Every structure is written in structure tokens, then in C-alpha cells.
PDB file of C-alpha atoms in Angstrom:
ATOM      1  CA  MET G   1      85.100  76.756 106.250  1.00  0.00           C
ATOM      2  CA  SER G   2      82.772  78.427 108.349  1.00  0.00           C
ATOM      3  CA  GLN G   3      80.836  82.116 107.547  1.00  0.00           C
ATOM      4  CA  GLU G   4      83.121  84.626 108.557  1.00  0.00           C
ATOM      5  CA  ARG G   5      81.665  88.201 109.678  1.00  0.00           C
ATOM      6  CA  VAL G   6      84.486  90.834 108.113  1.00  0.00           C
ATOM      7  CA  LEU G   7      84.078  94.613 108.607  1.00  0.00           C
ATOM      8  CA  VAL G   8      85.061  96.519 105.241  1.00  0.00           C
ATOM      9  CA  THR G   9      85.842 100.263 105.719  1.00  0.00           C
ATOM     10  CA  GLY G  10      85.633 102.344 102.615  1.00  0.00           C
ATOM     11  CA  ALA G  11      82.614 100.397 101.123  1.00  0.00           C
ATOM     12  CA  THR G  12      82.181 102.963  98.471  1.00  0.00           C
ATOM     13  CA  SER G  13      85.238 102.857  97.278  1.00  0.00           C
ATOM     14  CA  PRO G  14      86.232 100.172  94.095  1.00  0.00           C
ATOM     15  CA  LEU G  15      88.633  98.589  95.931  1.00  0.00           C
ATOM     16  CA  GLY G  16      86.248  98.209  99.420  1.00  0.00           C
ATOM     17  CA  GLN G  17      83.415  96.887  96.536  1.00  0.00           C
ATOM     18  CA  ALA G  18      85.671  94.405  95.089  1.00  0.00           C
ATOM     19  CA  VAL G  19      86.798  92.905  99.259  1.00  0.00           C
ATOM     20  CA  GLY G  20      83.005  92.956  99.381  1.00  0.00           C
ATOM     21  CA  ARG G  21      82.102  90.807  96.167  1.00  0.00           C
ATOM     22  CA  ARG G  22      85.061  88.561  97.181  1.00  0.00           C
ATOM     23  CA  LEU G  23      83.652  88.082 100.386  1.00  0.00           C
ATOM     24  CA  LYS G  24      79.890  87.342  99.424  1.00  0.00           C
ATOM     25  CA  SER G  25      81.331  84.825  96.449  1.00  0.00           C
ATOM     26  CA  GLU G  26      83.081  82.759  99.463  1.00  0.00           C
ATOM     27  CA  GLY G  27      80.048  82.768 101.712  1.00  0.00           C
ATOM     28  CA  HIS G  28      80.499  85.324 104.404  1.00  0.00           C
ATOM     29  CA  TYR G  29      79.000  88.029 105.909  1.00  0.00           C
ATOM     30  CA  ALA G  30      80.522  91.560 105.025  1.00  0.00           C
ATOM     31  CA  VAL G  31      79.740  94.737 106.788  1.00  0.00           C
ATOM     32  CA  GLY G  32      80.688  97.621 104.846  1.00  0.00           C
ATOM     33  CA  THR G  33      81.434 101.215 106.433  1.00  0.00           C
ATOM     34  CA  ILE G  34      80.218 104.530 104.388  1.00  0.00           C
ATOM     35  CA  HIS G  35      81.215 107.984 105.387  1.00  0.00           C
ATOM     36  CA  THR G  36      77.757 109.460 105.894  1.00  0.00           C
ATOM     37  CA  GLN G  37      74.569 108.206 106.657  1.00  0.00           C
ATOM     38  CA  ASN G  38      73.547 109.924 102.947  1.00  0.00           C
ATOM     39  CA  SER G  39      76.425 107.977 101.067  1.00  0.00           C
ATOM     40  CA  ASN G  40      75.245 105.223  98.266  1.00  0.00           C
ATOM     41  CA  SER G  41      73.693 102.619  99.869  1.00  0.00           C
ATOM     42  CA  ASP G  42      73.140 100.467  96.621  1.00  0.00           C
ATOM     43  CA  LEU G  43      75.838  97.996  97.542  1.00  0.00           C
ATOM     44  CA  PRO G  44      74.256  94.534  96.837  1.00  0.00           C
ATOM     45  CA  MET G  45      78.017  92.928  98.077  1.00  0.00           C
ATOM     46  CA  PHE G  46      77.759  94.283 100.939  1.00  0.00           C
ATOM     47  CA  ASP G  47      75.105  92.317 103.793  1.00  0.00           C
ATOM     48  CA  SER G  48      74.885  95.217 106.320  1.00  0.00           C
ATOM     49  CA  LEU G  49      75.903  98.976 106.018  1.00  0.00           C
ATOM     50  CA  LEU G  50      77.245 101.252 109.024  1.00  0.00           C
ATOM     51  CA  HIS G  51      77.833 105.075 109.324  1.00  0.00           C
ATOM     52  CA  VAL G  52      81.308 105.737 110.124  1.00  0.00           C
ATOM     53  CA  ASP G  53      82.960 109.008 109.719  1.00  0.00           C
ATOM     54  CA  LEU G  54      86.856 108.767 110.132  1.00  0.00           C
ATOM     55  CA  LYS G  55      87.339 112.310 111.235  1.00  0.00           C
ATOM     56  CA  ASP G  56      84.300 111.926 114.548  1.00  0.00           C
ATOM     57  CA  PHE G  57      85.362 109.341 116.783  1.00  0.00           C
ATOM     58  CA  ALA G  58      81.776 108.993 117.993  1.00  0.00           C
ATOM     59  CA  THR G  59      80.555 107.447 114.894  1.00  0.00           C
ATOM     60  CA  PHE G  60      82.712 104.333 115.707  1.00  0.00           C
ATOM     61  CA  ARG G  61      79.610 103.449 117.949  1.00  0.00           C
ATOM     62  CA  ASN G  62      77.998 102.160 115.304  1.00  0.00           C
ATOM     63  CA  LEU G  63      80.834  99.496 115.127  1.00  0.00           C
ATOM     64  CA  ASP G  64      79.186  97.930 117.768  1.00  0.00           C
ATOM     65  CA  VAL G  65      78.207  94.715 116.148  1.00  0.00           C
ATOM     66  CA  GLU G  66      79.917  91.396 115.923  1.00  0.00           C
ATOM     67  CA  PHE G  67      82.814  90.798 113.405  1.00  0.00           C
ATOM     68  CA  ASP G  68      85.731  88.240 113.528  1.00  0.00           C
ATOM     69  CA  SER G  69      88.026  90.588 110.998  1.00  0.00           C
ATOM     70  CA  ILE G  70      88.386  93.848 110.075  1.00  0.00           C
ATOM     71  CA  VAL G  71      89.799  95.123 106.245  1.00  0.00           C
ATOM     72  CA  HIS G  72      90.899  98.493 106.699  1.00  0.00           C
ATOM     73  CA  VAL G  73      90.599 100.320 103.203  1.00  0.00           C
ATOM     74  CA  ALA G  74      89.102 103.654 103.853  1.00  0.00           C
ATOM     75  CA  ALA G  75      91.649 106.574 104.021  1.00  0.00           C
ATOM     76  CA  LEU G  76      91.956 109.993 102.519  1.00  0.00           C
ATOM     77  CA  SER G  77      94.773 110.507  99.643  1.00  0.00           C
ATOM     78  CA  ASP G  78      94.349 114.271  99.195  1.00  0.00           C
ATOM     79  CA  GLY G  79      93.880 117.037 101.810  1.00  0.00           C
ATOM     80  CA  THR G  80      95.979 119.256 104.440  1.00  0.00           C
ATOM     81  CA  PRO G  81      98.522 117.301 105.883  1.00  0.00           C
ATOM     82  CA  THR G  82      96.062 118.000 109.353  1.00  0.00           C
ATOM     83  CA  ASP G  83      93.074 116.172 107.995  1.00  0.00           C
ATOM     84  CA  LEU G  84      95.516 113.119 106.202  1.00  0.00           C
ATOM     85  CA  MET G  85      96.907 112.569 109.419  1.00  0.00           C
ATOM     86  CA  GLN G  86      93.475 112.681 111.138  1.00  0.00           C
ATOM     87  CA  VAL G  87      91.567 110.428 108.486  1.00  0.00           C
ATOM     88  CA  THR G  88      94.650 107.872 107.430  1.00  0.00           C
ATOM     89  CA  GLY G  89      96.551 107.896 110.185  1.00  0.00           C
ATOM     90  CA  ILE G  90      94.557 108.739 113.532  1.00  0.00           C
ATOM     91  CA  ALA G  91      91.617 106.787 112.653  1.00  0.00           C
ATOM     92  CA  THR G  92      93.675 103.601 112.137  1.00  0.00           C
ATOM     93  CA  THR G  93      94.603 103.981 115.660  1.00  0.00           C
ATOM     94  CA  TRP G  94      90.694 104.336 116.603  1.00  0.00           C
ATOM     95  CA  LEU G  95      89.598 101.215 114.698  1.00  0.00           C
ATOM     96  CA  ALA G  96      92.857  99.297 116.414  1.00  0.00           C
ATOM     97  CA  ASP G  97      92.057  99.823 119.192  1.00  0.00           C
ATOM     98  CA  LEU G  98      88.210  99.093 118.919  1.00  0.00           C
ATOM     99  CA  ALA G  99      89.823  95.506 116.904  1.00  0.00           C
ATOM    100  CA  LEU G 100      92.541  94.937 120.105  1.00  0.00           C
ATOM    101  CA  ARG G 101      89.492  95.474 122.770  1.00  0.00           C
ATOM    102  CA  ARG G 102      87.077  93.262 120.662  1.00  0.00           C
ATOM    103  CA  GLY G 103      89.833  90.379 120.386  1.00  0.00           C
ATOM    104  CA  ILE G 104      89.698  90.675 116.735  1.00  0.00           C
ATOM    105  CA  ARG G 105      91.414  87.863 114.979  1.00  0.00           C
ATOM    106  CA  ASN G 106      93.010  89.856 112.001  1.00  0.00           C
ATOM    107  CA  PHE G 107      93.597  93.834 110.908  1.00  0.00           C
ATOM    108  CA  VAL G 108      94.355  93.939 107.613  1.00  0.00           C
ATOM    109  CA  HIS G 109      95.849  97.430 106.854  1.00  0.00           C
ATOM    110  CA  VAL G 110      95.861  99.256 102.843  1.00  0.00           C
ATOM    111  CA  SER G 111      98.613 100.461 103.625  1.00  0.00           C
ATOM    112  CA  SER G 112     100.744 102.340 100.183  1.00  0.00           C
ATOM    113  CA  MET G 113     104.110 102.232  98.226  1.00  0.00           C
ATOM    114  CA  SER G 114     104.173 106.037  99.572  1.00  0.00           C
ATOM    115  CA  VAL G 115     105.512 105.430 102.761  1.00  0.00           C
ATOM    116  CA  TYR G 116     108.891 104.694 100.949  1.00  0.00           C
ATOM    117  CA  GLY G 117     109.082 108.392 100.065  1.00  0.00           C
ATOM    118  CA  ALA G 118     112.029 108.707  98.177  1.00  0.00           C
ATOM    119  CA  VAL G 119     113.291 105.497  96.552  1.00  0.00           C
ATOM    120  CA  THR G 120     116.988 105.273  96.099  1.00  0.00           C
ATOM    121  CA  VAL G 121     117.142 101.787  94.646  1.00  0.00           C
ATOM    122  CA  SER G 122     115.743  99.990  91.622  1.00  0.00           C
ATOM    123  CA  GLU G 123     113.828  97.202  93.493  1.00  0.00           C
ATOM    124  CA  VAL G 124     111.937  97.720  96.208  1.00  0.00           C
ATOM    125  CA  SER G 125     110.440  94.916  99.261  1.00  0.00           C
ATOM    126  CA  ALA G 126     109.356  94.894 102.500  1.00  0.00           C
ATOM    127  CA  GLN G 127     113.026  95.726 103.985  1.00  0.00           C
ATOM    128  CA  THR G 128     113.676  98.539 101.697  1.00  0.00           C
ATOM    129  CA  GLU G 129     114.442 101.433 104.091  1.00  0.00           C
ATOM    130  CA  ILE G 130     111.334 104.172 105.181  1.00  0.00           C
ATOM    131  CA  ARG G 131     112.183 107.706 103.428  1.00  0.00           C
ATOM    132  CA  HIS G 132     108.585 108.920 103.668  1.00  0.00           C
ATOM    133  CA  SER G 133     108.486 112.474 102.305  1.00  0.00           C
ATOM    134  CA  THR G 134     104.817 113.705 101.784  1.00  0.00           C
ATOM    135  CA  PRO G 135     101.705 114.121 104.742  1.00  0.00           C
ATOM    136  CA  TYR G 136      99.839 110.881 103.218  1.00  0.00           C
ATOM    137  CA  GLY G 137     103.131 108.734 102.927  1.00  0.00           C
ATOM    138  CA  ALA G 138     103.799 109.702 106.997  1.00  0.00           C
ATOM    139  CA  ALA G 139     100.157 109.120 107.507  1.00  0.00           C
ATOM    140  CA  LYS G 140      99.969 105.717 106.398  1.00  0.00           C
ATOM    141  CA  TRP G 141     103.229 105.199 108.087  1.00  0.00           C
ATOM    142  CA  ALA G 142     102.309 106.337 111.389  1.00  0.00           C
ATOM    143  CA  SER G 143      99.205 103.797 110.966  1.00  0.00           C
ATOM    144  CA  GLU G 144     101.875 101.168 110.350  1.00  0.00           C
ATOM    145  CA  CYS G 145     104.012 102.289 113.112  1.00  0.00           C
ATOM    146  CA  TYR G 146     101.018 102.235 116.073  1.00  0.00           C
ATOM    147  CA  LEU G 147     100.067  98.650 114.391  1.00  0.00           C
ATOM    148  CA  ASN G 148     103.946  97.397 114.785  1.00  0.00           C
ATOM    149  CA  SER G 149     103.585  98.553 118.411  1.00  0.00           C
ATOM    150  CA  LEU G 150     100.672  96.488 119.473  1.00  0.00           C
ATOM    151  CA  ASN G 151     102.308  93.488 118.165  1.00  0.00           C
ATOM    152  CA  ASN G 152     101.507  90.080 118.981  1.00  0.00           C
ATOM    153  CA  ARG G 153      98.527  91.609 121.124  1.00  0.00           C
ATOM    154  CA  LEU G 154      96.439  92.280 117.502  1.00  0.00           C
ATOM    155  CA  PRO G 155      97.969  90.406 114.523  1.00  0.00           C
ATOM    156  CA  ALA G 156      98.361  92.853 111.551  1.00  0.00           C
ATOM    157  CA  VAL G 157      99.391  93.245 108.324  1.00  0.00           C
ATOM    158  CA  SER G 158     100.250  96.339 106.263  1.00  0.00           C
ATOM    159  CA  VAL G 159      99.344  95.762 102.645  1.00  0.00           C
ATOM    160  CA  ARG G 160     101.455  98.702 100.825  1.00  0.00           C
ATOM    161  CA  SER G 161      99.537  98.781  97.564  1.00  0.00           C
ATOM    162  CA  CYS G 162     100.893 100.245  94.391  1.00  0.00           C
ATOM    163  CA  GLY G 163      98.926 101.436  91.481  1.00  0.00           C
ATOM    164  CA  ILE G 164      95.465  99.732  91.611  1.00  0.00           C
ATOM    165  CA  VAL G 165      93.653  99.376  88.333  1.00  0.00           C
ATOM    166  CA  GLY G 166      90.122  98.526  87.617  1.00  0.00           C
ATOM    167  CA  GLN G 167      87.223  99.220  85.784  1.00  0.00           C
ATOM    168  CA  LYS G 168      86.655 102.446  87.728  1.00  0.00           C
ATOM    169  CA  SER G 169      90.163 103.875  87.924  1.00  0.00           C
ATOM    170  CA  HIS G 170      91.081 107.512  87.423  1.00  0.00           C
ATOM    171  CA  ARG G 171      93.920 108.240  89.672  1.00  0.00           C
ATOM    172  CA  ASN G 172      97.286 106.353  88.698  1.00  0.00           C
ATOM    173  CA  PHE G 173      99.009 107.593  85.958  1.00  0.00           C
ATOM    174  CA  LEU G 174      98.081 104.520  83.635  1.00  0.00           C
ATOM    175  CA  ALA G 175      94.129 105.289  83.812  1.00  0.00           C
ATOM    176  CA  GLN G 176      95.400 109.062  83.317  1.00  0.00           C
ATOM    177  CA  ALA G 177      96.774 107.686  80.635  1.00  0.00           C
ATOM    178  CA  TYR G 178      94.289 105.743  79.226  1.00  0.00           C
ATOM    179  CA  THR G 179      91.977 108.653  79.459  1.00  0.00           C
ATOM    180  CA  ALA G 180      93.976 111.017  77.592  1.00  0.00           C
ATOM    181  CA  MET G 181      94.392 108.939  75.254  1.00  0.00           C
ATOM    182  CA  VAL G 182      90.763 108.066  74.543  1.00  0.00           C
ATOM    183  CA  ASN G 183      90.042 111.835  74.714  1.00  0.00           C
ATOM    184  CA  LYS G 184      92.237 111.711  71.732  1.00  0.00           C
ATOM    185  CA  LYS G 185      94.794 113.984  73.220  1.00  0.00           C
ATOM    186  CA  PRO G 186      97.604 114.965  71.047  1.00  0.00           C
ATOM    187  CA  GLN G 187     100.065 114.394  72.997  1.00  0.00           C
ATOM    188  CA  VAL G 188     100.725 111.970  76.451  1.00  0.00           C
ATOM    189  CA  CYS G 189     104.299 112.657  78.543  1.00  0.00           C
ATOM    190  CA  VAL G 190     105.307 109.629  80.477  1.00  0.00           C
ATOM    191  CA  SER G 191     108.634 108.550  81.415  1.00  0.00           C
ATOM    192  CA  ASN G 192     111.426 105.913  82.107  1.00  0.00           C
ATOM    193  CA  PRO G 193     110.227 103.681  79.144  1.00  0.00           C
ATOM    194  CA  ASP G 194     112.784 101.097  79.456  1.00  0.00           C
ATOM    195  CA  PHE G 195     112.400 100.417  83.291  1.00  0.00           C
ATOM    196  CA  PRO G 196     110.919  96.633  84.065  1.00  0.00           C
ATOM    197  CA  PHE G 197     107.792  98.052  85.459  1.00  0.00           C
ATOM    198  CA  ASN G 198     105.558  95.948  88.205  1.00  0.00           C
ATOM    199  CA  ASN G 199     104.415  98.466  89.701  1.00  0.00           C
ATOM    200  CA  VAL G 200     100.416  98.037  89.495  1.00  0.00           C
ATOM    201  CA  ILE G 201      97.719  95.442  90.377  1.00  0.00           C
ATOM    202  CA  HIS G 202      94.629  95.006  89.812  1.00  0.00           C
ATOM    203  CA  GLU G 203      91.771  95.401  92.440  1.00  0.00           C
ATOM    204  CA  ASP G 204      90.125  91.472  92.289  1.00  0.00           C
ATOM    205  CA  THR G 205      94.411  90.544  92.860  1.00  0.00           C
ATOM    206  CA  LEU G 206      94.240  92.962  95.690  1.00  0.00           C
ATOM    207  CA  ALA G 207      90.971  92.120  96.985  1.00  0.00           C
ATOM    208  CA  ASP G 208      91.799  88.644  97.134  1.00  0.00           C
ATOM    209  CA  PHE G 209      94.886  88.904  99.137  1.00  0.00           C
ATOM    210  CA  LEU G 210      93.114  91.314 101.498  1.00  0.00           C
ATOM    211  CA  VAL G 211      90.312  88.438 102.106  1.00  0.00           C
ATOM    212  CA  TYR G 212      92.655  85.701 102.328  1.00  0.00           C
ATOM    213  CA  LEU G 213      94.778  87.419 104.649  1.00  0.00           C
ATOM    214  CA  ALA G 214      91.688  88.441 106.364  1.00  0.00           C
ATOM    215  CA  LEU G 215      90.174  85.018 106.674  1.00  0.00           C
ATOM    216  CA  ASN G 216      93.394  83.037 107.994  1.00  0.00           C
ATOM    217  CA  HIS G 217      95.377  83.379 111.218  1.00  0.00           C
ATOM    218  CA  GLN G 218      98.620  85.766 111.541  1.00  0.00           C
ATOM    219  CA  SER G 219     100.959  86.377 114.153  1.00  0.00           C
ATOM    220  CA  GLY G 220     102.632  89.638 114.761  1.00  0.00           C
ATOM    221  CA  PHE G 221     103.213  92.523 112.496  1.00  0.00           C
ATOM    222  CA  HIS G 222     103.741  92.488 108.642  1.00  0.00           C
ATOM    223  CA  ALA G 223     104.770  94.979 105.996  1.00  0.00           C
ATOM    224  CA  VAL G 224     104.412  94.056 102.772  1.00  0.00           C
ATOM    225  CA  PRO G 225     104.560  95.933  99.348  1.00  0.00           C
ATOM    226  CA  VAL G 226     102.663  94.056  96.587  1.00  0.00           C
ATOM    227  CA  GLY G 227     102.599  94.463  92.408  1.00  0.00           C
ATOM    228  CA  SER G 228     102.389  92.305  89.636  1.00  0.00           C
ATOM    229  CA  SER G 229     104.783  89.835  88.198  1.00  0.00           C
ATOM    230  CA  ASP G 230     107.284  89.291  85.516  1.00  0.00           C
ATOM    231  CA  PRO G 231     108.110  92.775  85.135  1.00  0.00           C
ATOM    232  CA  ILE G 232     107.911  94.554  81.338  1.00  0.00           C
ATOM    233  CA  PRO G 233     108.945  97.776  79.960  1.00  0.00           C
ATOM    234  CA  LEU G 234     106.787 100.672  80.290  1.00  0.00           C
ATOM    235  CA  ARG G 235     107.538 101.212  76.899  1.00  0.00           C
ATOM    236  CA  ALA G 236     105.522  98.087  76.331  1.00  0.00           C
ATOM    237  CA  VAL G 237     102.623  98.734  78.462  1.00  0.00           C
ATOM    238  CA  LEU G 238     101.496 102.182  77.165  1.00  0.00           C
ATOM    239  CA  LYS G 239     101.753 100.321  73.686  1.00  0.00           C
ATOM    240  CA  MET G 240      99.409  98.020  75.032  1.00  0.00           C
ATOM    241  CA  ILE G 241      97.024 101.249  76.075  1.00  0.00           C
ATOM    242  CA  SER G 242      97.662 102.530  72.836  1.00  0.00           C
ATOM    243  CA  GLU G 243      96.483  99.519  70.892  1.00  0.00           C
ATOM    244  CA  ARG G 244      93.226  99.133  72.643  1.00  0.00           C
ATOM    245  CA  THR G 245      91.872 102.682  72.343  1.00  0.00           C
ATOM    246  CA  HIS G 246      93.781 103.281  69.257  1.00  0.00           C
ATOM    247  CA  PHE G 247      95.215 106.632  69.807  1.00  0.00           C
ATOM    248  CA  GLN G 248      97.270 108.353  66.943  1.00  0.00           C
ATOM    249  CA  GLY G 249      98.861 110.899  68.911  1.00  0.00           C
ATOM    250  CA  VAL G 250     102.523 111.323  70.509  1.00  0.00           C
ATOM    251  CA  LEU G 251     103.852 109.456  73.517  1.00  0.00           C
ATOM    252  CA  ASP G 252     106.036 112.099  74.725  1.00  0.00           C
ATOM    253  CA  TRP G 253     109.120 110.117  76.680  1.00  0.00           C
ATOM    254  CA  ILE G 254     110.236 113.106  79.454  1.00  0.00           C
ATOM    255  CA  PRO G 255     113.064 112.898  81.924  1.00  0.00           C
ATOM    256  CA  THR G 256     111.945 112.844  85.661  1.00  0.00           C
ATOM    257  CA  LYS G 257     113.878 113.268  89.142  1.00  0.00           C
ATOM    258  CA  ASN G 258     112.171 110.230  90.556  1.00  0.00           C
ATOM    259  CA  ARG G 259     114.105 106.782  90.166  1.00  0.00           C
ATOM    260  CA  PRO G 260     112.062 104.484  88.517  1.00  0.00           C
ATOM    261  CA  PHE G 261     111.759 101.221  90.794  1.00  0.00           C
ATOM    262  CA  SER G 262     110.437  97.847  90.490  1.00  0.00           C
ATOM    263  CA  ILE G 263     108.754  95.701  93.012  1.00  0.00           C
ATOM    264  CA  ASP G 264     109.796  92.550  95.189  1.00  0.00           C
ATOM    265  CA  LEU G 265     106.740  90.785  95.776  1.00  0.00           C
ATOM    266  CA  SER G 266     108.541  87.378  97.955  1.00  0.00           C
ATOM    267  CA  ASP G 267     107.382  88.502 100.951  1.00  0.00           C
ATOM    268  CA  ALA G 268     103.807  89.295  99.961  1.00  0.00           C
ATOM    269  CA  VAL G 269     103.565  85.673  97.886  1.00  0.00           C
ATOM    270  CA  LYS G 270     104.851  83.538 101.246  1.00  0.00           C
ATOM    271  CA  MET G 271     101.945  85.142 102.577  1.00  0.00           C
ATOM    272  CA  GLY G 272      99.222  84.091 100.234  1.00  0.00           C
ATOM    273  CA  LEU G 273      99.327  87.059  97.509  1.00  0.00           C
ATOM    274  CA  ARG G 274      98.428  85.616  93.797  1.00  0.00           C
ATOM    275  CA  PRO G 275     100.169  87.671  91.388  1.00  0.00           C
ATOM    276  CA  LEU G 276      99.078  88.102  88.100  1.00  0.00           C
ATOM    277  CA  LYS G 277     102.051  88.677  85.283  1.00  0.00           C
ATOM    278  CA  THR G 278     102.068  92.189  84.763  1.00  0.00           C
ATOM    279  CA  SER G 279     101.196  91.786  80.879  1.00  0.00           C
ATOM    280  CA  ASP G 280      98.212  90.288  82.445  1.00  0.00           C
ATOM    281  CA  THR G 281      97.170  92.666  85.128  1.00  0.00           C
ATOM    282  CA  ILE G 282      97.181  95.491  82.541  1.00  0.00           C
ATOM    283  CA  CYS G 283      94.824  93.099  79.653  1.00  0.00           C
ATOM    284  CA  LYS G 284      92.467  92.262  82.543  1.00  0.00           C
ATOM    285  CA  TRP G 285      92.184  95.904  83.708  1.00  0.00           C
ATOM    286  CA  LEU G 286      91.426  97.295  79.848  1.00  0.00           C
ATOM    287  CA  ASP G 287      88.601  94.360  78.864  1.00  0.00           C
ATOM    288  CA  ARG G 288      86.881  95.800  82.479  1.00  0.00           C
ATOM    289  CA  PHE G 289      88.020  99.454  82.021  1.00  0.00           C
ATOM    290  CA  VAL G 290      86.762  99.368  78.281  1.00  0.00           C
ATOM    291  CA  THR G 291      84.002  96.903  77.659  1.00  0.00           C
ATOM    292  CA  GLY G 292      82.719  97.428  81.358  1.00  0.00           C
ATOM    293  CA  LYS G 293      82.287  93.887  82.229  1.00  0.00           C
TER     294      LYS G 293
END
């Protein structure tokens, strides 16, 4: 395969860096975007870095460089509804319009399981009804709707990510549980102990899939959820974490109003996802999260 030039937004994020590492390992040229000109530029996995502020359309002029495909990782997950729609929604349309004008071959958009909102089924698939119920989910869904409206003019895939784990994980509930156990909290509260769980993906697994999509020709628009294969009870996942951290406190399994669900990966697998088993995802995460390797 010849060298491809791939634009990766959100270069300072753990997932953005994982995508950059994957591209570099395959010999491709990775261009990363950073939020401000003073952002950390010590990102050796990228061949060049560009300043792009997703709130400032004028900075998109910095993207006047050649690239073959886009992996759009950058987004805002917290903030006011206005900020979320601007950074996570509208900025995606700006980037898609740029890609359309340039004749970019593939546009890969990191979306979120949040687009589904209030889930009412036990297993979520690409065909599950969208019932978004948060500003973040609505912003991601708005991005998907715009990409879908472009259809065959811009080949695009929205990858609906679940909880991403990796060495720098801190947002998802598993990372928070791990941190609480390491800090010897006397009690850790979690829910749904016996429901089959695969709502997790390692950043390297997701990065591999994103890069595969960027480098291989797609057609039309697709939106697929991702996760791990072979679901296991959440009780078993927490046991793995507690054993690794030598947790001596209490796991308090509390009721929740949110319906638990697992993820049907079949559509993503058809498109090139190579999922790890859920237990292997957790082991790989803990190995690197704990040892730093």
C-alpha cells in the first residue's frame, strides 16, 4: 500500500494519539490538529501538527494542506448545550464541507453510543431506534445526520464508540472504579452485576478500526456501534479490577433507572472491526494502565 496522508483531529487526546501511532506503524503520513497554538507539541506519532479551533471557522484555513482521508476524533463532551452543538456538531459540518470540496476519499467520524439516548432494548445494534436525551448525544446525532445527507458525495462512517479504555482512561465508569479502588475508597458503587457486558473497547482496538476505515474505500454513509465481543457479567469485570488493585473495600451493587444493554457488533465486524473479547479488553487495559507499558 502506498503512503497515505491522513488528517487526525484531536491529536492530543488518547484516542487521537493511538490513531497517530497506528498510522505511523503502517508507514503513513499523519497530520494532527491541536486546539491552540500553545498545545503540547510533543507528539512524535504525528508528522506535522496544525492549529484548529473547532469554535473558530477562520482557523480551518490552516487545513490548506494535502490529505487523502480524515479521522475526526476531536469533540467536546462537557459544557453548555450551545458549546456542545458548536464544537461537536457544527464543527463537524465545517470539516465535512472541507472534505467534500477537496474530494476526500474517506471521512471517519468518531460518534458515541450517546446518540441512542434512553435505551429500551437489551442489545443495541446499528438499527436500534435513536432516542437521544442529552445535548452531547444530540450534537453527535446532528453530525451523523449531516454526513448522511451528503451520502454518496462524501463516503463517511460514524463509529459509535462505547466506553474507551487505555493507559490514560479517566472518564468512563470503569476507570473511575479503578481509581477509587487504587485510592482505597471503602466503598465503590456500581449497578447491574449480572447483565452481560461488552460496552467497552480498548483505544488501540478502536484506533485500528478507524485507521482501517480511513485507508479502505467506503461508499455512502454508515453508522455502527462498537465494543468488545463475548460479553461477560459486569460482576466479573469488577472482580478483575478489584483483584488487580487488591481492593479490600465493598462493592455496593445499587439499583439504577438506566436499562443495561450489550452491543451487537455484527455491522462493525463486517466493515473491518477486529474486536477483542471483553475479558481480553479489560486485561489489556489493566496491564497498561497499571504498569504504564
